[in-house]
Protein backbone atom coordinates (compact mmCIF):
# COMPACT_ATOMS: atom_id res chain seq x y z
CA UNK A 1 0.00 0.00 0.00
CA UNK A 2 1.47 3.35 -1.05
CA UNK A 3 1.28 6.49 1.12
CA UNK A 4 -1.33 7.93 -1.27
CA UNK A 5 -3.48 4.80 -0.93
CA UNK A 6 -3.04 4.81 2.84
CA UNK A 7 -4.13 8.45 2.97
CA UNK A 8 -7.33 7.47 1.16
CA UNK A 9 -7.75 4.60 3.61
CA UNK A 10 -7.56 7.00 6.57
CA UNK A 11 -10.09 9.32 4.90
CA UNK A 12 -12.50 6.42 4.43
CA UNK A 13 -12.14 5.60 8.12
CA UNK A 14 -12.99 9.20 9.03
CA UNK A 15 -16.00 9.10 6.72
CA UNK A 16 -17.25 5.87 8.35
CA UNK A 17 -16.94 7.42 11.81
CA UNK A 18 -18.87 10.50 10.64
CA UNK A 19 -21.55 8.44 8.87
CA UNK A 20 -21.96 6.31 11.99
CA UNK A 21 -22.47 9.36 14.21
CA UNK A 22 -19.27 8.78 16.21
CA UNK A 23 -17.72 12.06 15.03
CA UNK A 24 -19.44 15.32 14.15
CA UNK A 25 -16.96 16.96 11.77
CA UNK A 26 -16.55 17.78 8.10
CA UNK A 27 -14.47 15.11 6.37
CA UNK A 28 -11.21 16.77 5.28
CA UNK A 29 -10.20 16.78 1.65
CA UNK A 30 -6.90 15.07 2.41
CA UNK A 31 -4.81 13.76 5.28
CA UNK A 32 -1.08 13.36 5.57
CA UNK A 33 0.75 10.13 6.37
CA UNK A 34 4.46 9.76 6.90
CA UNK A 35 7.15 7.91 8.85
CA UNK A 36 6.44 7.71 12.59
CA UNK A 37 8.10 10.36 14.70
CA UNK A 38 10.00 9.91 17.98
CA UNK A 39 8.09 7.54 20.23
CA UNK A 40 6.04 6.25 17.30
CA UNK A 41 5.90 2.77 15.82
CA UNK A 42 4.74 0.88 12.75
CA UNK A 43 5.19 1.79 9.09
CA UNK A 44 3.33 5.10 8.92
CA UNK A 45 1.75 7.67 11.22
CA UNK A 46 -0.93 10.34 10.80
CA UNK A 47 -1.96 13.35 12.89
CA UNK A 48 -5.56 13.33 11.63
CA UNK A 49 -6.94 12.89 15.17
CA UNK A 50 -5.17 16.04 16.32
CA UNK A 51 -6.56 17.95 13.31
CA UNK A 52 -10.13 16.85 14.01
CA UNK A 53 -10.09 17.22 17.79
CA UNK A 54 -11.02 20.92 17.77
CA UNK A 55 -13.89 20.68 15.24
CA UNK A 56 -15.17 17.53 17.01
CA UNK A 57 -15.03 19.14 20.46
CA UNK A 58 -13.17 16.11 21.82
CA UNK A 59 -9.66 15.39 23.09
CA UNK A 60 -7.36 14.18 20.34
CA UNK A 61 -6.85 10.86 22.15
CA UNK A 62 -10.61 10.25 22.11
CA UNK A 63 -10.77 11.00 18.39
CA UNK A 64 -7.84 8.66 17.80
CA UNK A 65 -9.57 5.85 19.69
CA UNK A 66 -12.71 6.37 17.60
CA UNK A 67 -10.73 6.16 14.35
CA UNK A 68 -8.40 3.34 15.38
CA UNK A 69 -10.80 0.39 14.81
CA UNK A 70 -12.06 1.86 11.53
CA UNK A 71 -8.53 2.08 10.15
CA UNK A 72 -7.68 -1.34 11.55
CA UNK A 73 -10.59 -2.91 9.67
CA UNK A 74 -9.16 -1.81 6.32
CA UNK A 75 -7.55 -4.50 4.12
CA UNK A 76 -3.78 -4.35 4.20
CA UNK A 77 -3.67 -2.87 7.72
CA UNK A 78 -2.26 -5.22 10.34
CA UNK A 79 -2.27 -2.99 13.43
CA UNK A 80 -3.08 0.56 14.54
CA UNK A 81 -1.56 2.02 17.70
CA UNK A 82 -2.19 5.39 19.36
CA UNK A 83 0.88 7.18 20.71
CA UNK A 84 1.70 10.57 22.19
CA UNK A 85 -1.05 13.18 22.20
CA UNK A 86 -3.09 11.28 19.58
CA UNK A 87 -0.92 10.10 16.70
CA UNK A 88 -2.24 7.04 14.86
CA UNK A 89 0.60 4.64 14.01
CA UNK A 90 -0.22 2.14 11.26
CA UNK A 91 1.48 -1.19 10.61
CA UNK A 92 0.79 -2.72 7.21
CA UNK A 93 0.29 -6.41 6.52
CA UNK A 94 -0.44 -8.62 3.55
CA UNK A 95 -2.78 -11.30 4.84
CA UNK A 96 -5.84 -9.11 5.33
CA UNK A 97 -6.38 -8.67 1.60
CA UNK A 98 -6.54 -12.41 0.93
CA UNK A 99 -8.85 -12.91 3.92
CA UNK A 100 -11.25 -10.28 2.57
CA UNK A 101 -11.33 -11.80 -0.91
CA UNK A 102 -11.86 -15.28 0.50
CA UNK A 103 -14.72 -14.00 2.66
CA UNK A 104 -16.47 -12.41 -0.33
CA UNK A 105 -16.07 -15.47 -2.52
CA UNK A 106 -17.13 -17.87 0.24
CA UNK A 107 -20.23 -15.88 1.24
CA UNK A 108 -21.16 -15.00 -2.31
CA UNK A 109 -23.99 -12.50 -2.71
CA UNK A 110 -24.67 -12.74 1.02
CA UNK A 111 -21.38 -10.96 1.72
CA UNK A 112 -22.11 -7.88 3.81
CA UNK A 113 -25.19 -9.33 5.48
CA UNK A 114 -25.33 -8.73 9.23
CA UNK A 115 -27.56 -8.56 12.27
CA UNK A 116 -27.69 -4.84 13.08
CA UNK A 117 -31.52 -4.94 12.76
CA UNK A 118 -32.01 -8.47 14.05
CA UNK A 119 -35.52 -9.03 15.33
CA UNK A 120 -36.70 -5.54 14.41
CA UNK A 121 -39.82 -4.80 12.38
CA UNK A 122 -39.42 -1.69 10.24
CA UNK A 123 -42.74 -0.16 9.22
CA UNK A 124 -42.62 1.75 5.95
CA UNK A 125 -45.70 3.94 5.44
CA UNK A 126 -45.65 5.31 1.92
CA UNK A 127 -47.95 7.37 -0.30
CA UNK A 128 -49.44 5.98 -3.50
CA UNK A 129 -46.54 7.09 -5.70
CA UNK A 130 -44.30 5.18 -8.12
CA UNK A 131 -41.01 6.27 -6.63
CA UNK A 132 -42.14 5.64 -3.07
CA UNK A 133 -43.27 2.14 -4.06
CA UNK A 134 -39.92 1.33 -5.69
CA UNK A 135 -37.90 2.69 -2.77
CA UNK A 136 -40.02 0.73 -0.28
CA UNK A 137 -39.74 -2.47 -2.33
CA UNK A 138 -35.95 -2.10 -2.36
CA UNK A 139 -35.78 -1.37 1.36
CA UNK A 140 -37.60 -4.61 2.12
CA UNK A 141 -34.60 -6.48 0.73
CA UNK A 142 -31.95 -4.15 2.20
CA UNK A 143 -33.46 -4.30 5.70
CA UNK A 144 -33.52 -8.10 5.42
CA UNK A 145 -29.74 -8.12 4.85
CA UNK A 146 -29.38 -6.81 8.41
CA UNK A 147 -31.75 -9.34 9.97
CA UNK A 148 -34.79 -7.07 10.09
CA UNK A 149 -38.22 -7.30 8.50
CA UNK A 150 -39.75 -4.36 6.64
CA UNK A 151 -43.50 -4.08 6.29
CA UNK A 152 -44.91 -1.71 3.66
CA UNK A 153 -48.21 0.04 4.28
CA UNK A 154 -50.05 2.89 2.61
CA UNK A 155 -51.68 5.76 4.37
CA UNK A 156 -51.01 8.34 7.03
CA UNK A 157 -48.86 9.05 8.82
CA UNK A 158 -46.31 8.69 5.99
CA UNK A 159 -42.73 8.09 7.15
CA UNK A 160 -41.15 7.45 3.73
CA UNK A 161 -41.89 10.11 1.14
CA UNK A 162 -39.15 10.50 -1.48
CA UNK A 163 -39.53 13.39 -3.92
CA UNK A 164 -41.77 12.08 -6.72
CA UNK A 165 -40.48 11.59 -10.24
CA UNK A 166 -41.44 14.41 -12.64
CA UNK A 167 -42.79 11.89 -15.13
CA UNK A 168 -43.44 8.19 -15.59
CA UNK A 169 -40.08 6.32 -15.78
CA UNK A 170 -41.62 3.15 -17.32
CA UNK A 171 -40.54 4.00 -20.91
CA UNK A 172 -36.91 3.62 -19.78
CA UNK A 173 -37.42 -0.09 -19.15
CA UNK A 174 -37.39 -1.89 -15.82
CA UNK A 175 -33.69 -1.65 -14.96
CA UNK A 176 -33.06 1.95 -16.01
CA UNK A 177 -36.35 3.08 -14.46
CA UNK A 178 -35.45 1.59 -11.08
CA UNK A 179 -31.97 3.09 -11.22
CA UNK A 180 -33.38 6.52 -12.10
CA UNK A 181 -35.62 6.37 -9.01
CA UNK A 182 -33.11 4.84 -6.58
CA UNK A 183 -29.79 6.51 -7.42
CA UNK A 184 -30.70 10.03 -6.23
CA UNK A 185 -31.13 10.66 -2.51
CA UNK A 186 -34.77 10.70 -1.38
CA UNK A 187 -34.75 14.48 -1.00
CA UNK A 188 -33.52 14.97 -4.59
CA UNK A 189 -35.83 15.00 -7.60
CA UNK A 190 -35.00 12.07 -9.90
CA UNK A 191 -34.02 12.78 -13.48
CA UNK A 192 -36.05 10.80 -16.00
CA UNK A 193 -34.23 10.88 -19.32
CA UNK A 194 -32.78 8.64 -22.00
CA UNK A 195 -29.31 9.33 -20.55
CA UNK A 196 -29.91 6.32 -18.30
CA UNK A 197 -29.91 4.14 -21.43
CA UNK A 198 -26.63 5.39 -22.90
CA UNK A 199 -23.80 2.88 -23.10
CA UNK A 200 -21.03 5.30 -22.20
CA UNK A 201 -18.92 6.24 -19.20
CA UNK A 202 -21.07 9.23 -18.31
CA UNK A 203 -23.91 6.86 -17.35
CA UNK A 204 -23.34 5.40 -13.83
CA UNK A 205 -25.77 2.52 -14.42
CA UNK A 206 -23.88 1.51 -17.55
CA UNK A 207 -20.56 1.57 -15.66
CA UNK A 208 -21.91 -0.68 -12.91
CA UNK A 209 -23.44 -3.23 -15.27
CA UNK A 210 -20.47 -3.09 -17.65
CA UNK A 211 -18.06 -3.68 -14.76
CA UNK A 212 -20.03 -6.78 -13.78
CA UNK A 213 -19.92 -8.05 -17.36
CA UNK A 214 -16.16 -7.41 -17.46
CA UNK A 215 -15.72 -9.54 -14.32
CA UNK A 216 -17.47 -12.41 -16.04
CA UNK A 217 -15.39 -11.90 -19.19
CA UNK A 218 -12.17 -12.01 -17.15
CA UNK A 219 -13.25 -15.36 -15.70
CA UNK A 220 -13.99 -16.76 -19.17
CA UNK A 221 -10.68 -15.52 -20.56
CA UNK A 222 -8.80 -16.88 -17.55
CA UNK A 223 -10.39 -20.28 -18.11
CA UNK A 224 -9.24 -20.17 -21.73
CA UNK A 225 -5.70 -19.46 -20.51
CA UNK A 226 -5.79 -22.37 -18.08
CA UNK A 227 -5.90 -20.40 -14.85
CA UNK A 228 -7.85 -23.02 -12.94
CA UNK A 229 -9.93 -22.38 -9.83
CA UNK A 230 -9.23 -19.24 -7.79
CA UNK A 231 -11.40 -19.90 -4.72
CA UNK A 232 -9.34 -20.95 -1.74
CA UNK A 233 -6.14 -20.00 -3.58
CA UNK A 234 -4.94 -17.84 -0.68
CA UNK A 235 -2.44 -15.04 -0.96
CA UNK A 236 -0.27 -15.23 2.17
CA UNK A 237 2.55 -13.28 0.53
CA UNK A 238 0.32 -10.21 0.22
CA UNK A 239 0.49 -10.01 -3.58
CA UNK A 240 -2.88 -8.29 -3.69
CA UNK A 241 -1.47 -5.42 -1.67
CA UNK A 242 2.04 -5.22 -3.03
CA UNK A 243 2.08 -6.19 -6.70
CA UNK A 244 -1.30 -5.10 -8.11
CA UNK A 245 -1.36 -1.36 -8.71
CA UNK A 246 -4.88 -0.12 -8.15
CA UNK A 247 -5.79 -3.16 -6.08
CA UNK A 248 -5.77 -1.27 -2.78
CA UNK A 249 -8.64 1.01 -3.83
CA UNK A 250 -10.71 -1.95 -5.00
CA UNK A 251 -10.04 -3.83 -1.76
CA UNK A 252 -11.09 -0.80 0.26
CA UNK A 253 -14.45 -0.35 -1.47
CA UNK A 254 -15.15 -4.08 -1.09
CA UNK A 255 -14.31 -3.87 2.61
CA UNK A 256 -16.66 -0.88 2.90
CA UNK A 257 -19.63 -2.74 1.41
CA UNK A 258 -20.99 -4.25 4.67
CA UNK A 259 -20.88 -0.80 6.29
CA UNK A 260 -22.77 0.65 3.33
CA UNK A 261 -25.49 -1.98 3.64
CA UNK A 262 -25.86 -1.21 7.35
CA UNK A 263 -26.22 2.52 6.65
CA UNK A 264 -28.62 1.97 3.76
CA UNK A 265 -30.84 -0.13 6.04
CA UNK A 266 -30.56 2.15 9.07
CA UNK A 267 -31.23 5.39 7.17
CA UNK A 268 -33.75 3.91 4.70
CA UNK A 269 -31.44 5.07 1.91
CA UNK A 270 -31.01 2.71 -1.07
CA UNK A 271 -29.16 5.54 -2.84
CA UNK A 272 -26.18 4.82 -0.56
CA UNK A 273 -26.00 1.31 -2.00
CA UNK A 274 -26.37 2.55 -5.60
CA UNK A 275 -23.57 5.09 -5.18
CA UNK A 276 -21.32 2.51 -3.53
CA UNK A 277 -21.77 0.17 -6.47
CA UNK A 278 -20.57 2.95 -8.75
CA UNK A 279 -17.42 3.20 -6.61
CA UNK A 280 -16.85 -0.55 -6.85
CA UNK A 281 -17.36 -0.44 -10.61
CA UNK A 282 -14.97 2.46 -11.14
CA UNK A 283 -12.24 0.80 -9.05
CA UNK A 284 -12.71 -2.49 -10.88
CA UNK A 285 -12.56 -0.88 -14.32
CA UNK A 286 -9.22 0.71 -13.40
CA UNK A 287 -7.91 -2.60 -12.02
CA UNK A 288 -9.13 -4.99 -14.74
CA UNK A 289 -6.18 -4.39 -17.07
CA UNK A 290 -3.80 -5.91 -14.50
CA UNK A 291 -5.59 -9.24 -14.11
CA UNK A 292 -4.63 -11.31 -17.17
CA UNK A 293 -1.11 -12.06 -18.43
CA UNK A 294 0.20 -9.88 -21.24
CA UNK A 295 1.93 -11.18 -24.35
CA UNK A 296 3.90 -14.35 -23.69
CA UNK A 297 3.56 -13.99 -19.93
CA UNK A 298 2.41 -17.18 -18.19
CA UNK A 299 -0.37 -17.22 -15.57
CA UNK A 300 1.14 -16.94 -12.10
CA UNK A 301 -0.01 -16.91 -8.49
CA UNK A 302 -0.14 -13.11 -8.69
CA UNK A 303 -2.49 -13.30 -11.67
CA UNK A 304 -4.71 -15.77 -9.84
CA UNK A 305 -4.81 -13.48 -6.82
CA UNK A 306 -5.85 -10.56 -9.01
CA UNK A 307 -8.49 -12.67 -10.71
CA UNK A 308 -9.86 -13.62 -7.28
CA UNK A 309 -10.09 -9.93 -6.40
CA UNK A 310 -11.89 -9.17 -9.67
CA UNK A 311 -14.31 -12.04 -9.05
CA UNK A 312 -14.96 -10.70 -5.55
CA UNK A 313 -15.83 -7.34 -7.09
CA UNK A 314 -18.19 -9.03 -9.52
CA UNK A 315 -19.86 -10.84 -6.63
CA UNK A 316 -20.49 -7.56 -4.80
CA UNK A 317 -21.80 -5.88 -7.95
CA UNK A 318 -24.19 -8.76 -8.66
CA UNK A 319 -25.42 -8.86 -5.06
CA UNK A 320 -25.91 -5.10 -4.86
CA UNK A 321 -27.75 -4.90 -8.17
CA UNK A 322 -29.99 -7.75 -7.06
CA UNK A 323 -30.90 -5.84 -3.89
CA UNK A 324 -31.83 -2.86 -6.06
CA UNK A 325 -33.98 -5.10 -8.25
CA UNK A 326 -31.73 -4.57 -11.27
CA UNK A 327 -30.29 -7.32 -13.47
CA UNK A 328 -26.55 -8.03 -13.66
CA UNK A 329 -25.70 -9.05 -17.24
CA UNK A 330 -23.10 -11.65 -18.13
CA UNK A 331 -22.49 -9.87 -21.43
CA UNK A 332 -22.83 -6.20 -22.30
Tab-separated table of N, CA and C in Angstrom, residues 1 6 9-14 16 46 48 64 66-80 88-92:
chain	number	residue	atom	x	y	z
A	1	UNK	N	0.848	-1.182	0.000
A	1	UNK	CA	0.000	0.000	0.000
A	1	UNK	C	0.892	1.244	0.000
A	6	UNK	N	-2.785	4.813	1.397
A	6	UNK	CA	-3.035	4.807	2.839
A	6	UNK	C	-3.762	6.077	3.267
A	9	UNK	N	-7.233	5.533	2.616
A	9	UNK	CA	-7.746	4.596	3.609
A	9	UNK	C	-8.136	5.326	4.896
A	10	UNK	N	-7.274	6.237	5.354
A	10	UNK	CA	-7.563	6.995	6.571
A	10	UNK	C	-8.795	7.877	6.359
A	11	UNK	N	-8.907	8.488	5.185
A	11	UNK	CA	-10.087	9.323	4.902
A	11	UNK	C	-11.363	8.495	4.929
A	12	UNK	N	-11.308	7.284	4.396
A	12	UNK	CA	-12.497	6.419	4.428
A	12	UNK	C	-12.878	6.080	5.868
A	13	UNK	N	-11.865	5.889	6.713
A	13	UNK	CA	-12.137	5.602	8.122
A	13	UNK	C	-12.815	6.796	8.789
A	14	UNK	N	-12.346	7.997	8.483
A	14	UNK	CA	-12.988	9.197	9.031
A	14	UNK	C	-14.430	9.280	8.550
A	16	UNK	N	-16.429	6.876	7.669
A	16	UNK	CA	-17.251	5.875	8.350
A	16	UNK	C	-17.636	6.342	9.749
A	46	UNK	N	-0.128	9.208	11.250
A	46	UNK	CA	-0.931	10.342	10.799
A	46	UNK	C	-1.399	11.148	12.003
A	48	UNK	N	-4.186	12.948	11.942
A	48	UNK	CA	-5.558	13.335	11.626
A	48	UNK	C	-6.406	13.521	12.885
A	64	UNK	N	-8.698	9.729	18.282
A	64	UNK	CA	-7.837	8.656	17.799
A	64	UNK	C	-8.422	7.284	18.125
A	66	UNK	N	-11.543	6.579	18.461
A	66	UNK	CA	-12.708	6.372	17.595
A	66	UNK	C	-12.262	5.886	16.217
A	67	UNK	N	-11.184	6.486	15.701
A	67	UNK	CA	-10.730	6.156	14.352
A	67	UNK	C	-9.936	4.859	14.294
A	68	UNK	N	-9.307	4.494	15.393
A	68	UNK	CA	-8.401	3.337	15.376
A	68	UNK	C	-9.040	2.064	14.845
A	69	UNK	N	-10.221	1.635	15.349
A	69	UNK	CA	-10.797	0.391	14.809
A	69	UNK	C	-11.235	0.509	13.355
A	70	UNK	N	-11.652	1.693	12.926
A	70	UNK	CA	-12.065	1.859	11.533
A	70	UNK	C	-10.872	1.696	10.594
A	71	UNK	N	-9.732	2.258	10.973
A	71	UNK	CA	-8.535	2.081	10.146
A	71	UNK	C	-8.071	0.634	10.207
A	72	UNK	N	-8.133	0.039	11.388
A	72	UNK	CA	-7.677	-1.337	11.551
A	72	UNK	C	-8.486	-2.344	10.765
A	73	UNK	N	-9.743	-1.997	10.435
A	73	UNK	CA	-10.590	-2.906	9.665
A	73	UNK	C	-10.274	-2.888	8.177
A	74	UNK	N	-9.457	-1.932	7.742
A	74	UNK	CA	-9.160	-1.811	6.316
A	74	UNK	C	-8.241	-2.948	5.858
A	75	UNK	N	-8.455	-3.461	4.635
A	75	UNK	CA	-7.552	-4.495	4.118
A	75	UNK	C	-6.139	-3.945	3.964
A	76	UNK	N	-5.166	-4.773	4.305
A	76	UNK	CA	-3.778	-4.352	4.202
A	76	UNK	C	-3.238	-3.716	5.464
A	77	UNK	N	-4.097	-3.450	6.450
A	77	UNK	CA	-3.667	-2.866	7.715
A	77	UNK	C	-3.608	-3.972	8.763
A	78	UNK	N	-2.426	-4.162	9.355
A	78	UNK	CA	-2.258	-5.221	10.344
A	78	UNK	C	-2.527	-4.726	11.756
A	79	UNK	N	-2.134	-3.482	12.065
A	79	UNK	CA	-2.273	-2.990	13.431
A	79	UNK	C	-2.282	-1.473	13.435
A	80	UNK	N	-3.040	-0.889	14.349
A	80	UNK	CA	-3.082	0.559	14.539
A	80	UNK	C	-2.869	0.842	16.023
A	88	UNK	N	-1.843	8.392	15.250
A	88	UNK	CA	-2.240	7.044	14.860
A	88	UNK	C	-1.091	6.419	14.084
A	89	UNK	N	-0.529	5.342	14.617
A	89	UNK	CA	0.598	4.641	14.012
A	89	UNK	C	0.076	3.373	13.341
A	90	UNK	N	0.388	3.200	12.074
A	90	UNK	CA	-0.218	2.145	11.265
A	90	UNK	C	0.845	1.166	10.797
A	91	UNK	N	0.617	-0.117	11.086
A	91	UNK	CA	1.485	-1.194	10.614
A	91	UNK	C	0.752	-1.931	9.501
A	92	UNK	N	1.410	-2.065	8.355
A	92	UNK	CA	0.791	-2.717	7.206
A	92	UNK	C	1.053	-4.217	7.238
